[in-house]
CSV table of C-alpha atoms in Angstrom, one decimal:
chain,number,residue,atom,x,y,z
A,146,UNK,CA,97.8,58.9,90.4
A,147,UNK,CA,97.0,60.5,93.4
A,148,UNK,CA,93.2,59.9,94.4
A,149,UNK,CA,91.7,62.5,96.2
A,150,UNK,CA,88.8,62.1,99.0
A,151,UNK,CA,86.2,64.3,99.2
A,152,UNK,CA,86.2,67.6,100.1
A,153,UNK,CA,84.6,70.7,100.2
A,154,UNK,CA,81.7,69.1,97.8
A,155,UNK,CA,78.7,70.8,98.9
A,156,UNK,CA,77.1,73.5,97.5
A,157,UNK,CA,75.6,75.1,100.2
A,158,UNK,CA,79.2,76.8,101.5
A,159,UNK,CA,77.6,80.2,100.3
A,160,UNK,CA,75.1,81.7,102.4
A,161,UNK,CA,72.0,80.6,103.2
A,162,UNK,CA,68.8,82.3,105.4
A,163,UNK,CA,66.9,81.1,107.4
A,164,UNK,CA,63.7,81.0,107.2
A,165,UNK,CA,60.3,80.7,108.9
A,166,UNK,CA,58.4,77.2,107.0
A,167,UNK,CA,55.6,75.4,107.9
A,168,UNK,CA,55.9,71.9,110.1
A,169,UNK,CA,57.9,69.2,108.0
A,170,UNK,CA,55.4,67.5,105.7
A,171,UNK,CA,56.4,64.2,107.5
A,172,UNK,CA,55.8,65.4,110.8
A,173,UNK,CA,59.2,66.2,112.2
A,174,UNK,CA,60.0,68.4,115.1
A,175,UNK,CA,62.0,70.7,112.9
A,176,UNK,CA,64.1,73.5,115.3
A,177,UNK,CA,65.7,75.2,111.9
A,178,UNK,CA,65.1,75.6,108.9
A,179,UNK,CA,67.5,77.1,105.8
A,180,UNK,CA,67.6,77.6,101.9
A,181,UNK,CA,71.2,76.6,100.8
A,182,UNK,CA,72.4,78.3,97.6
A,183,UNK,CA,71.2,75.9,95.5
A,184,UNK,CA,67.8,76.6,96.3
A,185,UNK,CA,67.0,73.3,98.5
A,186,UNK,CA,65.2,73.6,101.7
A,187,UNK,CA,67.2,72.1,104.4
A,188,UNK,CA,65.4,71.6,108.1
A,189,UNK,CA,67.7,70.3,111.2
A,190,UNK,CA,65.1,68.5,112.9
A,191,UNK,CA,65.4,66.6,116.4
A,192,UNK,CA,66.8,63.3,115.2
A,193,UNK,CA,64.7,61.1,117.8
A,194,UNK,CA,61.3,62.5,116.0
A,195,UNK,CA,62.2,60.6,113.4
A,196,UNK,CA,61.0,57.5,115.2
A,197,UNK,CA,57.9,56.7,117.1
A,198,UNK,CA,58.5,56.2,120.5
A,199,UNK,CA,61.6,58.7,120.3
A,200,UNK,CA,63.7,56.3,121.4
A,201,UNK,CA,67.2,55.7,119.1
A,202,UNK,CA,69.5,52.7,118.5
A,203,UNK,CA,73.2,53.3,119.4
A,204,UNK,CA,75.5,52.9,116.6
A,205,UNK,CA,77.0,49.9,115.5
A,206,UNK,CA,80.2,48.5,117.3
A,207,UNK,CA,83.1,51.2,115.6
A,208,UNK,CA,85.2,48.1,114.2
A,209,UNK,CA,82.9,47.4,111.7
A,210,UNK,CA,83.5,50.6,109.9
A,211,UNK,CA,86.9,48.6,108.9
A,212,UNK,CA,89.0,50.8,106.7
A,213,UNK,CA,86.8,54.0,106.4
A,214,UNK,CA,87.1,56.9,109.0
A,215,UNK,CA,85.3,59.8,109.5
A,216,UNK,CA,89.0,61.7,109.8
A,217,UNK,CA,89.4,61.5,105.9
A,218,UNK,CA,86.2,64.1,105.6
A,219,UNK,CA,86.0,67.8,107.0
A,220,UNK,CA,82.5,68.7,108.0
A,221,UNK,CA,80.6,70.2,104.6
A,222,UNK,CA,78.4,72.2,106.2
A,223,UNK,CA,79.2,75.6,107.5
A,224,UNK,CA,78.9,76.6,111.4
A,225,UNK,CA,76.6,78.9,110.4
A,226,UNK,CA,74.3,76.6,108.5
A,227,UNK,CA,74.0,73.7,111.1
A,228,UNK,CA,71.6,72.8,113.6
A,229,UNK,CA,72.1,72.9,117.2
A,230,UNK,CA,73.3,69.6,119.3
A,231,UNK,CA,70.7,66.9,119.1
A,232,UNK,CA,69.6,67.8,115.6
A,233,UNK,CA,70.2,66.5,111.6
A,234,UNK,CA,70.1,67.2,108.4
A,235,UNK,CA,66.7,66.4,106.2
A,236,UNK,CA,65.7,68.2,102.6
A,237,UNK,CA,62.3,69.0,102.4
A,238,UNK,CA,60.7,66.9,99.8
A,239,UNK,CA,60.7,68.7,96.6
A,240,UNK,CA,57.7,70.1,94.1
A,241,UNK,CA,59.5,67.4,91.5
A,242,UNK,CA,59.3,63.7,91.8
A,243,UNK,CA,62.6,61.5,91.8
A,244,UNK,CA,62.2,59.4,88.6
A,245,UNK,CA,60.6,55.6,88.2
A,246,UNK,CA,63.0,53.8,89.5
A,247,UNK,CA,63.3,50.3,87.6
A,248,UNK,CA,64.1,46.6,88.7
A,249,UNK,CA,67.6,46.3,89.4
A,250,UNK,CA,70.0,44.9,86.4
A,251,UNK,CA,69.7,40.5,86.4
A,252,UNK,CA,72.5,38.6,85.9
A,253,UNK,CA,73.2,38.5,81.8
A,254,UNK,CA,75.6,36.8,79.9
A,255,UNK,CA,79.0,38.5,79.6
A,256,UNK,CA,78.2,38.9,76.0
A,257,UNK,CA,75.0,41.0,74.6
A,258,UNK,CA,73.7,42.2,71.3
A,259,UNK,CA,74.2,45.9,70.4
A,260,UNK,CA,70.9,47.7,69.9
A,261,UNK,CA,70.1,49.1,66.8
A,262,UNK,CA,69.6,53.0,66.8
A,263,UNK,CA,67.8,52.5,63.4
A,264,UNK,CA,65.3,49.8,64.4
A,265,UNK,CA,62.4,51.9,64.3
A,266,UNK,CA,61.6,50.6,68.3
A,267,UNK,CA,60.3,53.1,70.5
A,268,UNK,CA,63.0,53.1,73.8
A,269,UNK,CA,60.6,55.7,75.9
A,270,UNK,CA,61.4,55.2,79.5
A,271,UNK,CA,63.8,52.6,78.9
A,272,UNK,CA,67.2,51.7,81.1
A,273,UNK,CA,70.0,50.9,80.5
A,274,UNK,CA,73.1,48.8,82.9
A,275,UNK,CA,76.3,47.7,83.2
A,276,UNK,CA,76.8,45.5,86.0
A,277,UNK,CA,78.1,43.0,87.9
A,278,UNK,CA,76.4,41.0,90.5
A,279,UNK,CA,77.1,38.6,93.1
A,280,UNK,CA,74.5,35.4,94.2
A,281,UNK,CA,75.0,34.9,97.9
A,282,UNK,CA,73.4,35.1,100.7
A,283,UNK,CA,74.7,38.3,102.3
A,284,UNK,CA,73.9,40.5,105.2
A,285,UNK,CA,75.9,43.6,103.6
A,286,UNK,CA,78.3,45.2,101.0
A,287,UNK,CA,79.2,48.2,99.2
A,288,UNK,CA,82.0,49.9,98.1
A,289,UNK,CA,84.0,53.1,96.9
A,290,UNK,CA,82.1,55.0,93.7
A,291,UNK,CA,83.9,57.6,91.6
A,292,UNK,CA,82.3,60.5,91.0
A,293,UNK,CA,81.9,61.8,87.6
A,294,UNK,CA,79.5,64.6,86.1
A,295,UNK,CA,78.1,62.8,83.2
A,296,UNK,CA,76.6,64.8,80.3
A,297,UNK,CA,72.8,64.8,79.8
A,298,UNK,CA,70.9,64.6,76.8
A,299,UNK,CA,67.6,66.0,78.7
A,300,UNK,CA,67.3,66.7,82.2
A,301,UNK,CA,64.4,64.7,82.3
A,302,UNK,CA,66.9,61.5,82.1
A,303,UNK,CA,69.4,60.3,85.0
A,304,UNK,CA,72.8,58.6,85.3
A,305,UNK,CA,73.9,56.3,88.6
A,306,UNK,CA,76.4,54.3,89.7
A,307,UNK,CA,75.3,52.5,92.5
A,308,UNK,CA,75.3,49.5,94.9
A,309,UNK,CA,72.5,47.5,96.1
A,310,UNK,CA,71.6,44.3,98.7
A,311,UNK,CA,68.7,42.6,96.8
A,312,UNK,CA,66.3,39.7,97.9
A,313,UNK,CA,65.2,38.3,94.3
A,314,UNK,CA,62.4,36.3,95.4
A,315,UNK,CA,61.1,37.8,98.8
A,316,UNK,CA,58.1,36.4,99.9
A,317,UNK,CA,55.7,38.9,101.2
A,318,UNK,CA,52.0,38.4,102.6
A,319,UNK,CA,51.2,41.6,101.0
A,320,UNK,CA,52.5,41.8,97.3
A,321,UNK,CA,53.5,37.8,97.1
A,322,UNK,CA,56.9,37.0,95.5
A,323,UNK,CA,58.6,40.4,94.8
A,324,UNK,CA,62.4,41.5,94.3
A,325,UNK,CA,62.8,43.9,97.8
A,326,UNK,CA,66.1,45.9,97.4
A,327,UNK,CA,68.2,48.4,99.4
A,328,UNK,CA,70.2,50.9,97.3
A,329,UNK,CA,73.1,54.2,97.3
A,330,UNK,CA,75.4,55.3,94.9
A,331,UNK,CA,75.2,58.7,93.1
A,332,UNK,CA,73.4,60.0,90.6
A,333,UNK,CA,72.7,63.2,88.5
A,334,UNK,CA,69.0,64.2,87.7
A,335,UNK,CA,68.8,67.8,87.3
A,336,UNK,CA,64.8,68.2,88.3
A,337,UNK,CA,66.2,67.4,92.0
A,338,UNK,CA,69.2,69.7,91.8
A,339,UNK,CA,72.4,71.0,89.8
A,340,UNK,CA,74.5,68.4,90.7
A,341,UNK,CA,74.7,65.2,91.5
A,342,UNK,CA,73.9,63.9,94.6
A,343,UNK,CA,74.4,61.0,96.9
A,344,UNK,CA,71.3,59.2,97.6
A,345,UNK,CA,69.6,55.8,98.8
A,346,UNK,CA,66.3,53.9,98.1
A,347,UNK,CA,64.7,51.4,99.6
A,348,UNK,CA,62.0,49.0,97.8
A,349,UNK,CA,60.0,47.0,99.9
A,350,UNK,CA,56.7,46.1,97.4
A,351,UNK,CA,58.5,45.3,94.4
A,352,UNK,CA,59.0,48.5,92.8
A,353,UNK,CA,55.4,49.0,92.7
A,354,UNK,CA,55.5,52.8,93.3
A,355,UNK,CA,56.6,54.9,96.4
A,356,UNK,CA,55.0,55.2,99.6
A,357,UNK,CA,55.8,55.7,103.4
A,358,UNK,CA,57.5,52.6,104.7
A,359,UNK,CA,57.0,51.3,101.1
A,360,UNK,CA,59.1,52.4,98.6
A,361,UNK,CA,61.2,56.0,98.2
A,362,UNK,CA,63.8,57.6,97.5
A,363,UNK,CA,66.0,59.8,100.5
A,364,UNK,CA,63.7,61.0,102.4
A,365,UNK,CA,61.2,61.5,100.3
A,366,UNK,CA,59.1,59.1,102.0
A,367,UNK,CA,59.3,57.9,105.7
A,368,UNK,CA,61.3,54.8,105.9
A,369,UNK,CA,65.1,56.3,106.6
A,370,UNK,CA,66.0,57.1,109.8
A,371,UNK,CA,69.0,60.1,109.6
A,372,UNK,CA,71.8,60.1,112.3
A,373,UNK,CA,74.4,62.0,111.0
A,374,UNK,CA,74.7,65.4,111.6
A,375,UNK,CA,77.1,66.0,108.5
A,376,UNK,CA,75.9,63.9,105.7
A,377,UNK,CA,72.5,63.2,104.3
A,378,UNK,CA,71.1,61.3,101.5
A,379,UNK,CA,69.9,64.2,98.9
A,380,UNK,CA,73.7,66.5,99.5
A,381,UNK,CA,74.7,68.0,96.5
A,382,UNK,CA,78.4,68.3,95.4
A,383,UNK,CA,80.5,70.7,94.0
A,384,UNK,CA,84.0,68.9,92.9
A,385,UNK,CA,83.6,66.1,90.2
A,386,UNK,CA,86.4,64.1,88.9
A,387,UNK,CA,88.0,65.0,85.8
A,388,UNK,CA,88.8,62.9,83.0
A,389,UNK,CA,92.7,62.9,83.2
A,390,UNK,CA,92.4,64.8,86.3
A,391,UNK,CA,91.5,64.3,89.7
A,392,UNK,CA,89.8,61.6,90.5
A,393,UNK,CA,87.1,62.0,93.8
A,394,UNK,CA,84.9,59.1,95.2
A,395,UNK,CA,83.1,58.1,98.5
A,396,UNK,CA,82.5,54.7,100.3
A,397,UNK,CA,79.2,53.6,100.7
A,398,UNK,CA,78.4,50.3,102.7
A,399,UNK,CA,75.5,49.0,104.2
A,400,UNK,CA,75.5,46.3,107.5
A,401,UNK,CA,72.2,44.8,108.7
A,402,UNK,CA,73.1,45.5,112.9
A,403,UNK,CA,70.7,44.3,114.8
A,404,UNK,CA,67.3,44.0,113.4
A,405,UNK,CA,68.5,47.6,111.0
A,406,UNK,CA,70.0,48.2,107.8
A,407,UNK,CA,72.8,50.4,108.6
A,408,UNK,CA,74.2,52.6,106.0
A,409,UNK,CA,78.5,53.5,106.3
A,410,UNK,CA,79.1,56.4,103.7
A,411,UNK,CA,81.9,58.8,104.6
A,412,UNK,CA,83.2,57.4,107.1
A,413,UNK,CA,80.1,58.0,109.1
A,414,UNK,CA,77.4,56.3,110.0
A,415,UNK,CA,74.7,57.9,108.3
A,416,UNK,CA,71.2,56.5,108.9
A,417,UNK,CA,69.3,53.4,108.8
A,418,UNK,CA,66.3,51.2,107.8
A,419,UNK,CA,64.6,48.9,110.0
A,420,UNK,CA,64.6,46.0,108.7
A,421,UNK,CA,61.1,45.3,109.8
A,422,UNK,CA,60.0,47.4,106.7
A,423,UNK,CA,60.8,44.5,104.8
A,424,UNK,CA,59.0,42.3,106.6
A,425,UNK,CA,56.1,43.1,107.7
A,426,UNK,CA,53.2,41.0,108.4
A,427,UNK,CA,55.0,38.9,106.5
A,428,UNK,CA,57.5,35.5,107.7
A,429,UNK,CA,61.1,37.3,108.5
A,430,UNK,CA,63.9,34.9,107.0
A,431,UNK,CA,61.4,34.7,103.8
A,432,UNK,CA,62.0,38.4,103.2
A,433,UNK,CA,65.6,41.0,103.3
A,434,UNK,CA,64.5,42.0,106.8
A,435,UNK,CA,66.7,38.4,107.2
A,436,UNK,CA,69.2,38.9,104.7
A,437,UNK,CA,69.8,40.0,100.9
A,438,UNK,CA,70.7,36.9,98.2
A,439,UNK,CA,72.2,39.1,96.3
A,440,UNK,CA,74.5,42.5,95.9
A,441,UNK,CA,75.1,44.4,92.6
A,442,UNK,CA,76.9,47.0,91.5
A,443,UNK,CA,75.8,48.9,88.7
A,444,UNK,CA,75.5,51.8,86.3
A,445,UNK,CA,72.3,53.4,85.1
A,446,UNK,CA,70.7,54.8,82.6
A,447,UNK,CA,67.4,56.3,81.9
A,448,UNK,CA,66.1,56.7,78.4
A,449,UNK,CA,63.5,59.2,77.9
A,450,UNK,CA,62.9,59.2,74.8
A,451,UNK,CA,61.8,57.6,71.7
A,452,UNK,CA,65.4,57.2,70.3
A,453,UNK,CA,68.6,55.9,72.0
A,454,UNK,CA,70.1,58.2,74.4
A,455,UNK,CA,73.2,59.9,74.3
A,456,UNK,CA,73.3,60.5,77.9
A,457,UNK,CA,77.2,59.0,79.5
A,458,UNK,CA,77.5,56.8,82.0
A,459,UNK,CA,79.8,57.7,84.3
A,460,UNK,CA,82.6,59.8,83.0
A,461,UNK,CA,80.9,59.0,79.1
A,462,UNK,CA,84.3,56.9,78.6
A,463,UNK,CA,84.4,53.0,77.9
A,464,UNK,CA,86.5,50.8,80.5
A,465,UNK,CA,89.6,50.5,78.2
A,466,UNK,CA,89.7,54.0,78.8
A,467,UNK,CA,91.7,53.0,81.8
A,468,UNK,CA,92.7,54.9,84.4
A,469,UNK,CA,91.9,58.9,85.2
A,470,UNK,CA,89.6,58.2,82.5
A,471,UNK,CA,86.5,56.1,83.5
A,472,UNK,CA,84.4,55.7,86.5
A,473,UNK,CA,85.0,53.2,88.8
A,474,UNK,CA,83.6,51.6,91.9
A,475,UNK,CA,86.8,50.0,94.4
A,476,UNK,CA,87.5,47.9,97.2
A,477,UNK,CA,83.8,46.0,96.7
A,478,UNK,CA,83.1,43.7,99.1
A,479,UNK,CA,80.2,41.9,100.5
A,480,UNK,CA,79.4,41.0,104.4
A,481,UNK,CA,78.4,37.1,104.4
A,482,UNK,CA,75.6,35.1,106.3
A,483,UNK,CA,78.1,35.6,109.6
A,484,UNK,CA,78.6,39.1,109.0
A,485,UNK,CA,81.8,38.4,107.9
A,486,UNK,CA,83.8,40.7,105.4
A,487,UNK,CA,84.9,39.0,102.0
A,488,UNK,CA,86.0,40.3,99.1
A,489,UNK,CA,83.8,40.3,96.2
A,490,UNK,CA,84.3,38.6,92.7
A,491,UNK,CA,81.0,38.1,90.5
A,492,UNK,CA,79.3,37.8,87.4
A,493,UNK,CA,78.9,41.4,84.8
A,494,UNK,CA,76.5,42.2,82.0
A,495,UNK,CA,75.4,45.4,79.9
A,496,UNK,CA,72.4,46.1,78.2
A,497,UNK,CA,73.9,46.9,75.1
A,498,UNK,CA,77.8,46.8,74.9
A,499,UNK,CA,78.0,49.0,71.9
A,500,UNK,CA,77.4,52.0,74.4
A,501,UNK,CA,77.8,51.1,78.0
A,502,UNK,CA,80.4,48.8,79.0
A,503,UNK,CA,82.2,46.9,82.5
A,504,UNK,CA,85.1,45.8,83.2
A,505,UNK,CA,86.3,43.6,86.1
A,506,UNK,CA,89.2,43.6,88.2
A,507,UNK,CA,88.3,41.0,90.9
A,508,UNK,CA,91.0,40.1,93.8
A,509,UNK,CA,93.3,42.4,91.7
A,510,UNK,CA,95.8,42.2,94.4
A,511,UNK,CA,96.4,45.9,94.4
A,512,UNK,CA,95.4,48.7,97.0
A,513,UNK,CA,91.6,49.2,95.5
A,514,UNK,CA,91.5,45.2,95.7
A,515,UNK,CA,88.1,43.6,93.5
A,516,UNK,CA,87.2,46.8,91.3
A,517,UNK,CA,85.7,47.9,88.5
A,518,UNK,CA,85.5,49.6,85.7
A,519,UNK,CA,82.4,50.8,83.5
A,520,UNK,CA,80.5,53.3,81.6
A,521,UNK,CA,80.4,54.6,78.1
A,522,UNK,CA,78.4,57.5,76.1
A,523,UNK,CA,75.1,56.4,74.8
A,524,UNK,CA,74.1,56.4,71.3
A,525,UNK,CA,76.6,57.8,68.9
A,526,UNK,CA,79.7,57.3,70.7
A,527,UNK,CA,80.6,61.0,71.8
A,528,UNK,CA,81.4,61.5,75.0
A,529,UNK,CA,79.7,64.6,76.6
A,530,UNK,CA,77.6,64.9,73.9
């Protein structure tokens, strides 16, 4: 099968105004402001007001982008839309919240119980994974994630697939032993647009709520610093893959680069954390300002009601769907205590196999290397539906 990059995703080809807003809610010296077609409020703001004493890091050395370049992408955002020189790309936040976002997936057995539909139990704001995960010490790690429009029961419910570097048992001054976790991927939660989006969140406190340098999604709350002048955590895209058809997905990556969590998506380097959200007033190596012990890949499910969901995962298909069919997340791989590239091979679980499944393909020896596959369609077994 051919597998296509992504291209011409964004929804905001059609025009957009601009418009006269007030200052950015976080402070940001914003130099233009437009409404893209979607209705989201997108200000190009001077990218070193983003930090306090405007001063910004250089990018990380080019050869650790390793296989991804920037060449595979065309720009998504119309000449007419951008920003002058100097400037990026940041959504205004929006009037709706980005959902509770849970603890990441632990590492199950490879077998689980199916969950009964008619046991009466109440599954309000439950979630639901299939995962793998990896114990390590690791200082980075992501890979390529298929893009699927999964069906939705209720928009008030989301589906992910994502990666994430997690310290399991940080040890912080301020919130004592916490998970702290840095996450990307994609997901689909219409309250926050009509189409899925790529995003990040960061977790500092344990997933005890969001705050500035705390906890938050994109850049909902301070914490992410944007350098890209193409691609921003909160895009929208217009293209999904297509179950027998074609098949889009992006590489996401993150590198801790001096003393900052780096983020590679697209080719690009996108933005950053600084690690020293993580840490605090709190000891540094105790914390994943130092490095992660743990990376996961994952799908996700929100349940928001009182019975199962029906909402897919991915493309609503099971693994043994197989190719052209299922979502997928390739060439994973992990950066080690050295910052050292290895390929990645670890442990999987689901929540309940009966409607969201993984399968593994580790050190495959084929082009997408350690992959996987996963997903599935909720309660009932239909897929959209």
């Amino acid at each position: 099968m051919k597998w296509l990059f992504l291209h011409n995703f964004l929804l905001s080809t059609a025009s957009a105004a601009a418009v006269a807003l007030p200052r950015h809610p976080h402070g940001l010296d914003v130099v233009k402001t437009v409404v893209l077609s979607d209705g989201q409020v997108l200000d190009w703001v001077r990218r070193e007001s983003q930090v306090a004493n405007s001063t910004l890091p250089a990018e990380p050395a080019a050869s650790q982008k390793g296989d991804a370049s920037a060449a595979k992408f065309a720009s998504l955002i119309p000449e007419h839309l951008r920003g002058p020189e100097g400037t990026v790309p940041i959504p205004r936040p929006g009037l709706t919240s980005y959902p509770q976002k849970s603890d990441t997936p632990s590492l199950w057995p490879q077998v689980q119980l199916a969950v009964s539909a008619s046991s009466g139990e109440d599954y309000t704001g439950q979630h639901w994974y299939a995962s793998t995960s990896l114990q390590t010490k690791v200082t980075g790690g992501g890979g390529g994630i298929s893009m699927f429009e999964p069906y939705l029961q209720t928009p008030a419910e989301f589906s992910l697939v994502q990666t994430a570097i997690i310290r399991d048992e940080a040890k912080t001054s301020e919130f004592g032993t916490i998970t702290q976790t840095l996450e990307a991927g994609w997901m689909y939660y219409p309250p926050r647009g009509p189409k899925p989006m790529f995003f990040v969140f960061f977790n500092s406190n344990g997933y005890n709520g969001v705050g500035d340098y705390m906890a938050g999604w994109n850049t909902e709350q301070k914490g992410w610093v944007q350098m890209d002048s193409s691609y921003y955590p909160g895009m929208s895209f217009e293209h999904m893959s297509v179950i027998g058809g074609e098949q889009h997905d992006f590489d996401v990556q993150f590198h801790l680069v001096d003393n900052r969590w780096w983020l590679l998506a697209f080719g690009k380097w996108v933005g950053f954390y600084s690690a020293d959200i993580f840490k605090k007033n709190s000891v540094r190596e105790d914390t994943l300002a130092a490095y992660g012990d743990r990376i996961s890949f994952f799908g996700e499910v929100s349940n928001s009601g009182k019975e199962l969901t029906t909402t897919d995962m991915g493309s609503g298909n099971f693994p043994e769907a197989g190719d052209g069919k299922v979502a997928y997340v390739k060439n994973m791989v992990y950066l080690d205590a050295d910052g050292k590239k290895q390929m990645y091979s670890g442990d999987s679980g689901v929540s309940d196999p009966s409607r969201y499944r993984i399968k593994t393909f580790f050190n495959s020896g084929t082009t997408w290397d350690s992959y996987v596959y996963l997903g599935g369609p909720g309660a009932g077994g239909v897929v959209g539906g």
